[in-house]
Structure formats: structure tokens, C-alpha cells
Short mmCIF file of C-alpha atoms and ligand atoms in Angstrom, two decimals:
data_model
loop_
_atom_site.label_atom_id
_atom_site.label_comp_id
_atom_site.label_asym_id
_atom_site.label_seq_id
_atom_site.Cartn_x
_atom_site.Cartn_y
_atom_site.Cartn_z
CA MET A 1 41.41 -16.55 -45.72
CA ASN A 2 44.50 -18.50 -47.09
CA VAL A 3 47.84 -16.31 -48.47
CA LEU A 4 50.74 -18.14 -50.36
CA SER A 5 54.37 -16.79 -49.68
CA ILE A 6 56.52 -18.17 -52.31
CA GLY A 7 60.53 -17.52 -50.94
CA GLY A 8 63.65 -18.51 -49.02
CA SER A 9 63.75 -20.17 -45.94
CA ASP A 10 65.25 -18.02 -43.01
CA PRO A 11 66.30 -19.93 -39.84
CA SER A 12 66.38 -16.76 -37.96
CA SER A 13 62.94 -15.78 -38.92
CA GLY A 14 64.01 -12.89 -39.63
CA ALA A 15 63.08 -12.35 -43.33
CA GLY A 16 61.74 -15.12 -45.59
CA ILE A 17 58.69 -17.32 -45.60
CA GLN A 18 59.15 -17.57 -41.82
CA SER A 19 58.90 -14.04 -41.34
CA ASP A 20 55.70 -13.87 -43.49
CA ILE A 21 54.06 -16.62 -41.72
CA LYS A 22 54.11 -14.14 -38.52
CA THR A 23 53.08 -11.13 -40.42
CA PHE A 24 50.14 -13.39 -42.08
CA SER A 25 49.05 -14.58 -38.44
CA LYS A 26 48.99 -10.74 -37.39
CA TYR A 27 46.29 -10.21 -40.05
CA TYR A 28 44.34 -13.49 -39.09
CA VAL A 29 44.90 -14.98 -42.47
CA TYR A 30 46.12 -18.18 -42.66
CA GLY A 31 49.83 -18.71 -44.21
CA LEU A 32 50.81 -21.21 -46.81
CA THR A 33 54.47 -21.29 -48.08
CA ALA A 34 56.42 -22.93 -50.96
CA VAL A 35 60.33 -22.89 -50.32
CA THR A 36 62.39 -21.71 -53.37
CA ALA A 37 66.15 -22.04 -51.23
CA ILE A 38 67.50 -22.72 -48.18
CA THR A 39 69.45 -19.89 -46.60
CA SER A 40 71.46 -20.19 -43.44
CA GLN A 41 71.94 -16.68 -42.10
CA ASN A 42 71.60 -15.17 -38.17
CA THR A 43 71.44 -11.76 -37.14
CA ARG A 44 74.64 -11.01 -38.64
CA LYS A 45 75.40 -13.09 -41.68
CA VAL A 46 74.33 -15.42 -44.62
CA THR A 47 76.55 -18.43 -44.62
CA SER A 48 75.12 -20.55 -47.48
CA ILE A 49 72.26 -20.93 -50.26
CA GLU A 50 70.82 -23.94 -51.15
CA PRO A 51 68.05 -23.59 -54.06
CA VAL A 52 65.45 -26.42 -54.08
CA SER A 53 65.40 -28.62 -57.18
CA ALA A 54 62.45 -26.82 -59.92
CA LYS A 55 60.85 -30.55 -59.08
CA SER A 56 60.43 -30.16 -55.61
CA LEU A 57 59.13 -26.40 -56.09
CA LYS A 58 56.71 -27.91 -58.41
CA ALA A 59 55.52 -30.49 -56.01
CA GLN A 60 55.23 -27.99 -53.49
CA LEU A 61 53.31 -25.70 -55.46
CA ASP A 62 50.73 -28.70 -56.94
CA SER A 63 50.36 -29.79 -53.29
CA ILE A 64 49.08 -26.31 -52.18
CA PHE A 65 47.13 -25.45 -55.53
CA SER A 66 45.59 -29.24 -55.87
CA ASP A 67 44.11 -28.69 -52.42
CA PHE A 68 43.57 -24.78 -50.96
CA HIS A 69 41.77 -22.28 -52.41
CA VAL A 70 44.70 -19.23 -52.42
CA ASP A 71 43.34 -15.43 -51.83
CA ALA A 72 46.51 -13.76 -52.70
CA ILE A 73 50.08 -14.80 -53.26
CA LYS A 74 53.72 -13.11 -52.11
CA ILE A 75 56.93 -13.52 -54.38
CA GLY A 76 59.96 -13.03 -52.17
CA MET A 77 63.12 -14.58 -52.76
CA VAL A 78 63.35 -16.66 -56.03
CA TYR A 79 67.38 -16.75 -56.45
CA ASN A 80 67.97 -18.28 -60.05
CA SER A 81 66.34 -19.16 -63.51
CA GLN A 82 65.19 -22.43 -62.80
CA ILE A 83 62.89 -21.34 -60.01
CA ILE A 84 61.59 -18.27 -61.97
CA LYS A 85 60.60 -20.61 -64.93
CA VAL A 86 58.97 -22.89 -62.56
CA ILE A 87 56.96 -20.11 -60.95
CA HIS A 88 55.96 -18.25 -63.95
CA SER A 89 54.60 -21.56 -65.88
CA LYS A 90 52.38 -22.02 -62.28
CA LEU A 91 51.27 -18.61 -61.72
CA ARG A 92 50.78 -16.98 -65.20
CA ASN A 93 47.05 -18.30 -65.58
CA ILE A 94 45.94 -17.57 -62.05
CA LYS A 95 43.73 -15.09 -61.04
CA VAL A 96 44.76 -14.18 -57.76
CA PRO A 97 46.22 -10.93 -56.44
CA ILE A 98 50.07 -11.28 -56.68
CA VAL A 99 52.16 -9.26 -54.59
CA VAL A 100 56.31 -9.31 -56.01
CA ASP A 101 58.88 -8.13 -53.56
CA PRO A 102 61.99 -8.08 -55.37
CA ILE A 103 64.96 -9.64 -53.19
CA ILE A 104 68.14 -9.15 -54.83
CA LYS A 105 70.53 -8.81 -52.02
CA SER A 106 70.30 -9.30 -48.05
CA THR A 107 71.00 -6.48 -45.44
CA THR A 108 74.09 -7.76 -44.69
CA GLY A 109 75.37 -7.73 -48.42
CA THR A 110 74.93 -11.35 -49.93
CA ILE A 111 73.62 -11.80 -53.64
CA LEU A 112 70.13 -13.47 -53.19
CA LEU A 113 69.05 -13.06 -56.96
CA LYS A 114 71.76 -14.25 -59.26
CA LYS A 115 72.78 -11.72 -61.75
CA SER A 116 72.41 -14.51 -64.48
CA ALA A 117 68.59 -14.38 -63.47
CA LEU A 118 68.16 -10.90 -63.62
CA ASN A 119 66.46 -10.87 -67.30
CA ASP A 120 64.28 -13.76 -66.65
CA TYR A 121 63.25 -12.15 -63.63
CA LYS A 122 61.94 -9.01 -65.39
CA LYS A 123 60.31 -11.22 -67.96
CA MET A 124 58.48 -13.85 -66.06
CA ILE A 125 57.95 -12.35 -62.54
CA ILE A 126 57.35 -8.60 -62.90
CA PRO A 127 54.59 -9.17 -65.09
CA LEU A 128 52.64 -11.45 -62.73
CA ALA A 129 52.34 -8.53 -60.01
CA TYR A 130 49.43 -6.98 -59.14
CA VAL A 131 51.95 -4.78 -56.79
CA ILE A 132 55.61 -4.73 -57.04
CA THR A 133 57.43 -3.40 -54.03
CA PRO A 134 61.08 -2.55 -54.70
CA ASN A 135 62.89 -0.22 -52.39
CA LYS A 136 64.97 2.24 -54.08
CA TYR A 137 68.06 0.38 -54.36
CA GLU A 138 66.09 -2.65 -56.01
CA ALA A 139 63.92 -0.17 -58.28
CA LYS A 140 67.30 1.14 -59.74
CA ILE A 141 68.57 -2.55 -60.64
CA LEU A 142 65.34 -3.58 -62.17
CA SER A 143 64.91 -0.52 -63.78
CA GLY A 144 68.59 0.97 -64.46
CA ILE A 145 67.31 4.41 -63.68
CA SER A 146 67.65 6.15 -60.16
CA ASN A 147 65.00 9.13 -61.08
CA THR A 148 62.12 7.74 -58.69
CA LYS A 149 59.30 8.64 -60.78
CA LYS A 150 60.84 7.52 -64.13
CA SER A 151 61.98 3.93 -62.88
CA ALA A 152 58.64 3.23 -61.62
CA LYS A 153 57.15 3.80 -65.01
CA LYS A 154 59.53 1.61 -66.54
CA ILE A 155 59.03 -1.03 -63.99
CA GLN A 156 55.01 -0.68 -64.58
CA ALA A 157 56.10 -0.99 -68.50
CA MET A 158 57.45 -4.62 -67.68
CA GLY A 159 53.96 -5.44 -66.76
CA ALA A 160 53.63 -4.81 -63.22
CA LYS A 161 50.20 -2.99 -62.26
CA CYS A 162 50.88 -0.97 -59.22
CA VAL A 163 54.37 0.03 -58.35
CA ILE A 164 55.40 1.16 -54.41
CA ILE A 165 59.01 2.15 -54.16
CA THR A 166 59.56 2.42 -50.67
CA GLY A 167 62.06 4.35 -48.99
CA ALA A 168 62.11 6.51 -52.29
CA THR A 169 62.89 9.54 -50.13
CA SER A 170 64.19 9.92 -46.56
CA SER A 171 65.23 12.71 -44.06
CA ASN A 172 66.41 12.16 -40.28
CA SER A 173 62.57 11.77 -39.19
CA HIS A 174 60.61 10.74 -42.04
CA ILE A 175 60.81 8.19 -44.76
CA SER A 176 58.26 8.19 -47.86
CA ASP A 177 57.10 5.50 -50.41
CA PHE A 178 56.31 6.87 -53.85
CA ILE A 179 53.08 4.88 -55.32
CA LEU A 180 52.40 4.30 -59.09
CA GLU A 181 49.03 3.00 -59.66
CA GLU A 182 47.26 2.53 -63.57
CA ASN A 183 45.86 6.11 -63.23
CA ARG A 184 47.49 8.12 -60.39
CA GLU A 185 50.75 8.57 -58.62
CA TYR A 186 51.29 9.98 -54.94
CA VAL A 187 53.39 9.57 -52.01
CA ILE A 188 52.74 8.44 -48.56
CA SER A 189 54.65 9.62 -45.90
CA GLY A 190 55.93 8.09 -42.12
CA LYS A 191 58.05 8.80 -39.22
CA LYS A 192 61.15 6.97 -39.54
CA ILE A 193 62.72 5.20 -36.65
CA PRO A 194 66.53 4.92 -36.21
CA ILE A 195 67.12 1.16 -35.74
CA THR A 196 69.09 -0.71 -38.28
CA ASN A 197 66.55 -3.86 -38.78
CA HIS A 198 66.49 -6.98 -41.10
CA GLY A 199 63.35 -8.59 -42.74
CA SER A 200 61.15 -4.95 -42.75
CA GLY A 201 60.69 -4.90 -46.77
CA CYS A 202 59.16 -8.76 -46.04
CA THR A 203 56.69 -7.37 -43.21
CA PHE A 204 55.47 -4.44 -45.58
CA SER A 205 55.06 -6.98 -48.45
CA ALA A 206 53.00 -9.62 -46.49
CA SER A 207 51.10 -6.93 -45.08
CA ILE A 208 49.73 -5.78 -48.61
CA THR A 209 49.29 -9.43 -49.15
CA ALA A 210 47.38 -10.52 -46.18
CA MET A 211 45.25 -7.49 -46.99
CA LEU A 212 44.78 -8.32 -50.30
CA GLY A 213 43.64 -11.94 -49.30
CA LYS A 214 41.30 -10.17 -47.10
CA GLY A 215 39.54 -8.47 -49.89
CA GLU A 216 40.90 -4.80 -49.89
CA HIS A 217 42.21 -4.11 -53.20
CA ASN A 218 42.35 -0.46 -52.53
CA ILE A 219 45.96 0.31 -53.10
CA ARG A 220 46.46 3.65 -50.74
CA ILE A 221 44.57 2.06 -47.66
CA THR A 222 46.23 -1.08 -47.98
CA ALA A 223 50.01 0.69 -48.73
CA LYS A 224 49.43 2.95 -45.64
CA HIS A 225 48.03 0.35 -43.38
CA ALA A 226 51.41 -1.91 -44.42
CA LYS A 227 53.61 1.05 -43.62
CA ASP A 228 51.99 1.81 -40.05
CA HIS A 229 52.66 -2.05 -39.43
CA VAL A 230 56.04 -2.01 -40.61
CA TYR A 231 56.93 1.19 -38.06
CA TRP A 232 54.87 -0.77 -35.48
CA SER A 233 57.09 -3.76 -35.92
CA ILE A 234 60.31 -1.99 -36.20
CA LYS A 235 59.52 -0.13 -32.81
CA ASN A 236 58.75 -3.38 -31.56
CA SER A 237 61.87 -5.27 -32.91
CA LYS A 238 64.60 -6.97 -30.44
CA LYS A 239 68.17 -7.79 -30.27
CA ILE A 240 67.32 -11.50 -30.08
CA GLY A 241 70.65 -12.37 -31.37
CA LYS A 242 73.91 -10.97 -31.57
CA GLY A 243 73.67 -8.68 -34.64
CA ILE A 244 70.95 -6.44 -35.95
CA ASN A 245 67.64 -6.50 -34.67
CA ILE A 246 64.59 -8.87 -35.63
CA ALA A 247 60.98 -7.69 -35.45
O1 LIG B 1 64.94 -9.31 -46.22
C1 LIG B 1 65.20 -9.84 -47.55
C2 LIG B 1 65.33 -11.16 -47.44
C3 LIG B 1 64.36 -12.00 -48.03
N1 LIG B 1 64.05 -13.18 -47.82
C4 LIG B 1 65.31 -14.07 -47.70
C5 LIG B 1 66.23 -13.36 -46.94
C6 LIG B 1 66.20 -12.27 -47.03
C7 LIG B 1 67.46 -11.31 -46.61
O2 LIG B 1 68.23 -12.05 -46.18
O3 LIG B 1 67.29 -14.24 -46.37
C8 LIG B 1 64.92 -15.55 -47.42
#
């Protein structure tokens, strides 16, 4: 099975496409990548972001689609409108499950989706999603609504089939995800770990992508499994650099 991650490069391999390749290999699926932007960052901060040209992203996607069968696709950091337009035009007619993981700000506070690109993101990226996985903060930015259920419904109305709002509710010991499918809604709860970690959102969405690629299309099963996998990866994360942990 081959799965494709379209997103930013993170030299620390804590998030972005490098982190996705690590997750994909844990599921024994082959990870293909298309880079949208080159970030410079470590476990403490992001110091620069260089988006690739539209021409380069088109060429990367053409080289993948002209050679490989792709079983599932994940869209992570897209950064600007030019990148969004290329992704939309290359994926809109593709019959492959797509996971959209909205990346708006880094854990350390740097903007990873330009404000000027937000409208195009809503119009051109969200409708591609079989599953979209915003955290509570990202869901609020996309929908303009704080209430979890209403926010999920609004994002679904923009064209995403299933909406998973991660960390929708949280206590000292537990953290829950809210899931809205086409015809049902429910909550999945799990144990919380008190570690500040970089890239756990990427791990969650990449796990779902890997399982969809393997043919598991039951959202409740993929979300539960992905949540367990993220718990395990945060538990095993290490302070490799001088800042926050990396899984
Ligand atoms: O964790 C979100 C994320 C995703 N993709 C890239 C990133 C980050 C956070 O820094 O840099 C490329």
C-alpha cells in the first residue's frame, strides 16, 4: 500500500512530512511525499518558512501520480493560496480517501497558514476531505464558532464528509475527541499524558491516513486506533533536543 503526505518539511522530524513517513512505516505502508514548504525549526522554535513554487509542487505531484498507485492521501501544512490552488486542481478528481489535517500555527506560535489563504483553504481544501482532523483551536478558526458540535457541523457543511475535533474536551486525566460522521456523532475518550509534545496532531492524522490506505474505512475504528497510537507515541517521546519532546 502507498500513501502520500503533502505538507511542510520539518528538519527536526517532529512534525510535517518527515514525521508522517515515520508513522506510515509503523503501519507498514509505503510513504510518498510532496513538499509544500521548507520550514527551519527545532524543538524550540521555527526560524524560517520558504514555500515551494507552484511549478515545483505540480511537478512533484505529477511525478508521483504518473508512477504510483496511491491508496490514501494526507494534506498537512499548505501555507499560501498558490499551494492551495495546485493541490485543489491536482486532487479534485481523484477517487482516493483524503485526510485533511489543518495546520494553522506551530506549537511554538508561528503562523503556518497565511491569513490571506484562509478563504481559499475553506473553499478548496476542506471539500476534498473524507476526514478532517482539526484540534479545538483550528476548528474555531475554520468555523468561527467555539461550540464543538456547531463548529463540526459548519465544517461539514463546507464539504468535509467526517469531522474529528481532537481534544474537544479535556480534564486532568482524560482527553476526548468529538466525531461527526455523515449520519452520527459520538465522543471517543482516552487517557491524557502531561507532556508537551511536538507533532502529535500529525501522528494522529497520519495514522488515520495509513489505515484508510490499508482499506479500513470505519471511522470509529480508525479514530480509536489512531488515538491509542498517539498515546503510545507521546508516552515514548523523548527530549532529543533542548526544547519540547519529539516522538
Ligand atoms: O504540528 C504541526 C506542523 C505540521 N507541519 C509542519 C510543521 C508543524 C508544526 O510546526 O512545522 C511542517
